[in-house]
PDB file of C-alpha atoms in Angstrom:
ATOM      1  CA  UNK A  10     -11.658  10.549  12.190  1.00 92.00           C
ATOM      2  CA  UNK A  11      -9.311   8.600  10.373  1.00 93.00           C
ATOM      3  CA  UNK A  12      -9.012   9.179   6.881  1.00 96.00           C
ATOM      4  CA  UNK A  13      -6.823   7.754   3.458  1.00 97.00           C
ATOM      5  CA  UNK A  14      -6.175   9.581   0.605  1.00 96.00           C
ATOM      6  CA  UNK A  15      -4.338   7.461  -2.191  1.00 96.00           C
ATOM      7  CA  UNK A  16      -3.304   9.255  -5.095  1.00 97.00           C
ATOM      8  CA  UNK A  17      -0.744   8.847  -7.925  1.00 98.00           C
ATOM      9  CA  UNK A  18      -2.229   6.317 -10.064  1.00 97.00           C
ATOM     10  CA  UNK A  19      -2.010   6.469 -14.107  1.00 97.00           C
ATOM     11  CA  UNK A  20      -1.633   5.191 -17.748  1.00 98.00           C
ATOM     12  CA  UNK A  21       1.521   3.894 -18.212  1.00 98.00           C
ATOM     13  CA  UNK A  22       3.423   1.741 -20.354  1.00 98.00           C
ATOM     14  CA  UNK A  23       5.310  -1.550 -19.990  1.00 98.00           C
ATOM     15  CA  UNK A  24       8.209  -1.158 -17.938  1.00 98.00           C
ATOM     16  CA  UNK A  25       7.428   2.440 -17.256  1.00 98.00           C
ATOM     17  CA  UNK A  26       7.393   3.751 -13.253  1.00 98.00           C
ATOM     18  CA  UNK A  27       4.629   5.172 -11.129  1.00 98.00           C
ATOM     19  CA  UNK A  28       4.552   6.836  -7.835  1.00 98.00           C
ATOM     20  CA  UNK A  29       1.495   6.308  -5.348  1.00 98.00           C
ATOM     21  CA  UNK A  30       1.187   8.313  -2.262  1.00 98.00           C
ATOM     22  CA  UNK A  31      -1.161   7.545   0.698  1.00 97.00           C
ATOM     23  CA  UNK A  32      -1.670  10.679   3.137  1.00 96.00           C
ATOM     24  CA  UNK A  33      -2.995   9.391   6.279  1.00 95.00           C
ATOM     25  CA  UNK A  34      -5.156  12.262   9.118  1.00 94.00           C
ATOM     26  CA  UNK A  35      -6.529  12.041  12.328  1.00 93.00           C
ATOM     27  CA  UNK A  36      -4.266   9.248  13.898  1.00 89.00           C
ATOM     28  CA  UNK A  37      -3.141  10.206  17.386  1.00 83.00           C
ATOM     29  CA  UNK A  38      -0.092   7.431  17.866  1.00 78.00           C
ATOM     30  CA  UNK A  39       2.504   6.387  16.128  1.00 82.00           C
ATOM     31  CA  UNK A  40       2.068   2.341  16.128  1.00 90.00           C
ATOM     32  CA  UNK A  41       0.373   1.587  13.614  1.00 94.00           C
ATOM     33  CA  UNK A  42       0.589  -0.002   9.715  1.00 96.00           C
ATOM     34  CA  UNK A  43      -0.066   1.262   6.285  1.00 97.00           C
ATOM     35  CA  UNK A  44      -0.478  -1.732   3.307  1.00 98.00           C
ATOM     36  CA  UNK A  45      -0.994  -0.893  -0.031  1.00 98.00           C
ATOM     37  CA  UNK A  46      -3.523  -3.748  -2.107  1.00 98.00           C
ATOM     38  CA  UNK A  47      -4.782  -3.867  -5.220  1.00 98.00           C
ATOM     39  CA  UNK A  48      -8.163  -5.272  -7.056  1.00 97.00           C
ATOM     40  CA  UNK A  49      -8.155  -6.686 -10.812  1.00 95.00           C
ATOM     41  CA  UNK A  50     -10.721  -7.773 -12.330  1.00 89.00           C
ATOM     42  CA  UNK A  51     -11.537 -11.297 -11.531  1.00 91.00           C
ATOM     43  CA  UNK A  52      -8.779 -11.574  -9.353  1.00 93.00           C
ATOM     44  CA  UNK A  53      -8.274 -11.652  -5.735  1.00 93.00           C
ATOM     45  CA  UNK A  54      -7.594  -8.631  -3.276  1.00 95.00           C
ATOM     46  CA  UNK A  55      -3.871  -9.136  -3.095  1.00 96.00           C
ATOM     47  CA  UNK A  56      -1.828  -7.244  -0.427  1.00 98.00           C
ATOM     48  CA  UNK A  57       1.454  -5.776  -2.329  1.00 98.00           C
ATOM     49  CA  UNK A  58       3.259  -4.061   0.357  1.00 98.00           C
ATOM     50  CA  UNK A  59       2.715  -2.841   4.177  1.00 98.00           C
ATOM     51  CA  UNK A  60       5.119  -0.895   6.355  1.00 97.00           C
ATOM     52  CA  UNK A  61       5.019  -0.156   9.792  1.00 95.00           C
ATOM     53  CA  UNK A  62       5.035   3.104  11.212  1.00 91.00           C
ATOM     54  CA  UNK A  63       7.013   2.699  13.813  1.00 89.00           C
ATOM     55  CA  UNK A  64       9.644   0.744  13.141  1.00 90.00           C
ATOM     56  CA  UNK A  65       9.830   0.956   9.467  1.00 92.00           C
ATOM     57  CA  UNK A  66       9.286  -3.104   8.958  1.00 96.00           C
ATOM     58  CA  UNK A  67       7.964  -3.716   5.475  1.00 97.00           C
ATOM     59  CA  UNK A  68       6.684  -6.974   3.598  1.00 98.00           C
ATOM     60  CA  UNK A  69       6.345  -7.311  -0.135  1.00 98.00           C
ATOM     61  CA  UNK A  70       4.224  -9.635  -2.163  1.00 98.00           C
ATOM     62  CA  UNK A  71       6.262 -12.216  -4.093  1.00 97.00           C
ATOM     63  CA  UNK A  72       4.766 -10.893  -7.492  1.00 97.00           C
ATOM     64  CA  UNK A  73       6.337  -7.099  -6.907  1.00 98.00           C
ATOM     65  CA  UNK A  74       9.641  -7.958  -4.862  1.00 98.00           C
ATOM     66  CA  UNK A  75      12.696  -6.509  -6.482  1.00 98.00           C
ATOM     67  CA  UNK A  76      10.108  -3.710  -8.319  1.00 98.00           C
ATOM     68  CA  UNK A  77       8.335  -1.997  -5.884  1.00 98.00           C
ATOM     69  CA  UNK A  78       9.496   0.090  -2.979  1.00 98.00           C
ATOM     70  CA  UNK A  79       7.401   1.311   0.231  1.00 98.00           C
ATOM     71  CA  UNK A  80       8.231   3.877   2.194  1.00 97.00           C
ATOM     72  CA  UNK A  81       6.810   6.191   4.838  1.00 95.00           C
ATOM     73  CA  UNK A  82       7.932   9.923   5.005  1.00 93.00           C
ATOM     74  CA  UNK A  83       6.635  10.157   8.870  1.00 88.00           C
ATOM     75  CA  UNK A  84       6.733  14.110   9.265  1.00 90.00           C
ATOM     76  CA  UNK A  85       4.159  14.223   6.461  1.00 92.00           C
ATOM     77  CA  UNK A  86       2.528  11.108   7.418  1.00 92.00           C
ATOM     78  CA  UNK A  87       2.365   9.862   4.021  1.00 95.00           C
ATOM     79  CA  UNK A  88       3.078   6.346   2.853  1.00 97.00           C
ATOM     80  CA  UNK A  89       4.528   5.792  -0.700  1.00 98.00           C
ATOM     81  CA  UNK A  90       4.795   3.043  -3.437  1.00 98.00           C
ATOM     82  CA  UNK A  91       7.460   3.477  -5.784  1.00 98.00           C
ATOM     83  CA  UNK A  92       6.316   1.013  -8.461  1.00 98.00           C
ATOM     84  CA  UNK A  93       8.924   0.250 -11.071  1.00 98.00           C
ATOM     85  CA  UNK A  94       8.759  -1.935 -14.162  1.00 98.00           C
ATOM     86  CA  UNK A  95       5.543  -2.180 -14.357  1.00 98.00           C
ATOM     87  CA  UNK A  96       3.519  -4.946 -15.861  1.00 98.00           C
ATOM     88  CA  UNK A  97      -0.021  -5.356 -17.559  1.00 97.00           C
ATOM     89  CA  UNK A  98      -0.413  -7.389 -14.794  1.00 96.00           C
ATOM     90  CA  UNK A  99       0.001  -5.035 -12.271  1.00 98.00           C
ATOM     91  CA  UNK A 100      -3.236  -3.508 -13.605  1.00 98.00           C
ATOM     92  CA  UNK A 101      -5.494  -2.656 -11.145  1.00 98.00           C
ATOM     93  CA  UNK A 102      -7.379  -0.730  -8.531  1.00 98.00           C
ATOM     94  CA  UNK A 103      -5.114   0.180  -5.647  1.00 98.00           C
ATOM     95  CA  UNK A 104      -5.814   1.695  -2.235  1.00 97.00           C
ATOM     96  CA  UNK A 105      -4.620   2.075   1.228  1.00 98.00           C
ATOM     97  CA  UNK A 106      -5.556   0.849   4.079  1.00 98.00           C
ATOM     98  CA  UNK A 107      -4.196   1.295   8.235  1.00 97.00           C
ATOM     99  CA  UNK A 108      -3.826  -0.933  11.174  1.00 97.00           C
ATOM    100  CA  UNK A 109      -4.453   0.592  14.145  1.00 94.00           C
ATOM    101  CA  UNK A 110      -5.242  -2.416  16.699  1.00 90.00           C
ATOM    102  CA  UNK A 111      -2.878  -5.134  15.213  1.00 89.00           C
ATOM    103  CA  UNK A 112      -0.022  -3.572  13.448  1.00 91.00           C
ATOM    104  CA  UNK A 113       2.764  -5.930  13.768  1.00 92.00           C
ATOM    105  CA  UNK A 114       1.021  -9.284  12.510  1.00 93.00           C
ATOM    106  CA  UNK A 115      -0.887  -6.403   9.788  1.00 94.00           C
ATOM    107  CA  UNK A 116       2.752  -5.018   8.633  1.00 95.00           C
ATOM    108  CA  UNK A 117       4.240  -9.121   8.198  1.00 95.00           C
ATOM    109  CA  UNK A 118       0.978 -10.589   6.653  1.00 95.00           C
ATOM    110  CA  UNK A 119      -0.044  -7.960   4.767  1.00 97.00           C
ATOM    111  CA  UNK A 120      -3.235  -9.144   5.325  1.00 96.00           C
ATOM    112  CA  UNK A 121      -6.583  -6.732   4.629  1.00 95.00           C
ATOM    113  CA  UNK A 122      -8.539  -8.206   7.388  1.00 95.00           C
ATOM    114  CA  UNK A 123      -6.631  -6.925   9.925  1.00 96.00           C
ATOM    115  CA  UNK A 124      -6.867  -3.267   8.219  1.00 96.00           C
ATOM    116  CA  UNK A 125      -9.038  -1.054  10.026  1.00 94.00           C
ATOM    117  CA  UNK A 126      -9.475   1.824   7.543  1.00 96.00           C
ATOM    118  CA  UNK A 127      -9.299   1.899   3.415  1.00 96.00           C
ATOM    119  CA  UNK A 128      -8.803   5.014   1.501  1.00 95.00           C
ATOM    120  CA  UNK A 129     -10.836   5.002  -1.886  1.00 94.00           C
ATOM    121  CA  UNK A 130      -8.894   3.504  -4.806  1.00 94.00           C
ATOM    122  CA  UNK A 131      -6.499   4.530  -7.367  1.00 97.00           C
ATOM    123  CA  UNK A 132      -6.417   3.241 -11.141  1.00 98.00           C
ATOM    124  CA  UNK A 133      -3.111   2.218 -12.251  1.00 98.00           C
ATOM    125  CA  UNK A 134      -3.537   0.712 -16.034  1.00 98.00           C
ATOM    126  CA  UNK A 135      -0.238  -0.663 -17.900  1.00 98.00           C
ATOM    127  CA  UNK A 136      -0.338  -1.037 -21.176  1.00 97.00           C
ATOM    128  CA  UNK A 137       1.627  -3.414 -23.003  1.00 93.00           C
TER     129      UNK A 137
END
């Protein structure tokens, strides 16, 4: 059984930094995507970032390019979001999610549809 566990989420202040990790269990191959999204209140389900497994191909939402970093430590299999200068409008409800069936279009769109599994959520809240 697949499973997600995001964690890593917080209070913080304007321009402050924030860690998320996403520990993935119970996938058998190695080509497949991890995408981190996030859910604000009255706002869309946005895809920030997605990396690929396997070859380490990442895509970044305009709104966090230059500020957040992905990254996938594979021996643990654990996915990371290094979120720096942070915004009240980064405010929101993250989780992970993995691509098992289509992870190369999943990893470039960033796109939830094509996500097979979701972990539950994290709150990150930046205050300004």
């Amino acid at each position: 059984e697949v499973q997600l566990q995001a964690s890593g989420g917080g209070l913080v202040q304007a321009g402050g930094s924030l860690r998320l990790s996403c520990a993935a269990s119970g996938i058998t191959f190695d080509d497949y995507a991890i995408g981190w999204f996030r859910q604000a209140p009255g706002k869309e389900r946005e895809g920030v970032s997605c990396i690929s497994r396997r070859d380490g191909r990442t895509y970044y939402a305009d709104s966090v390019k230059g500020r957040f970093t992905i990254s996938s430590d594979n021996a643990k299999n654990t996915v990371y979001l290094q979120m720096n200068s942070l915004q009240p409008e980064d405010t929101a409800v993250y989780f992970c999610a993995a691509s098992l069936k289509n992870s190369w279009i999943a990893t470039m769109t960033c796109t939830i549809t094509l996500y097979d599994y979701r972990g539950q959520g994290t709150l990150v809240t930046v205050s300004s």
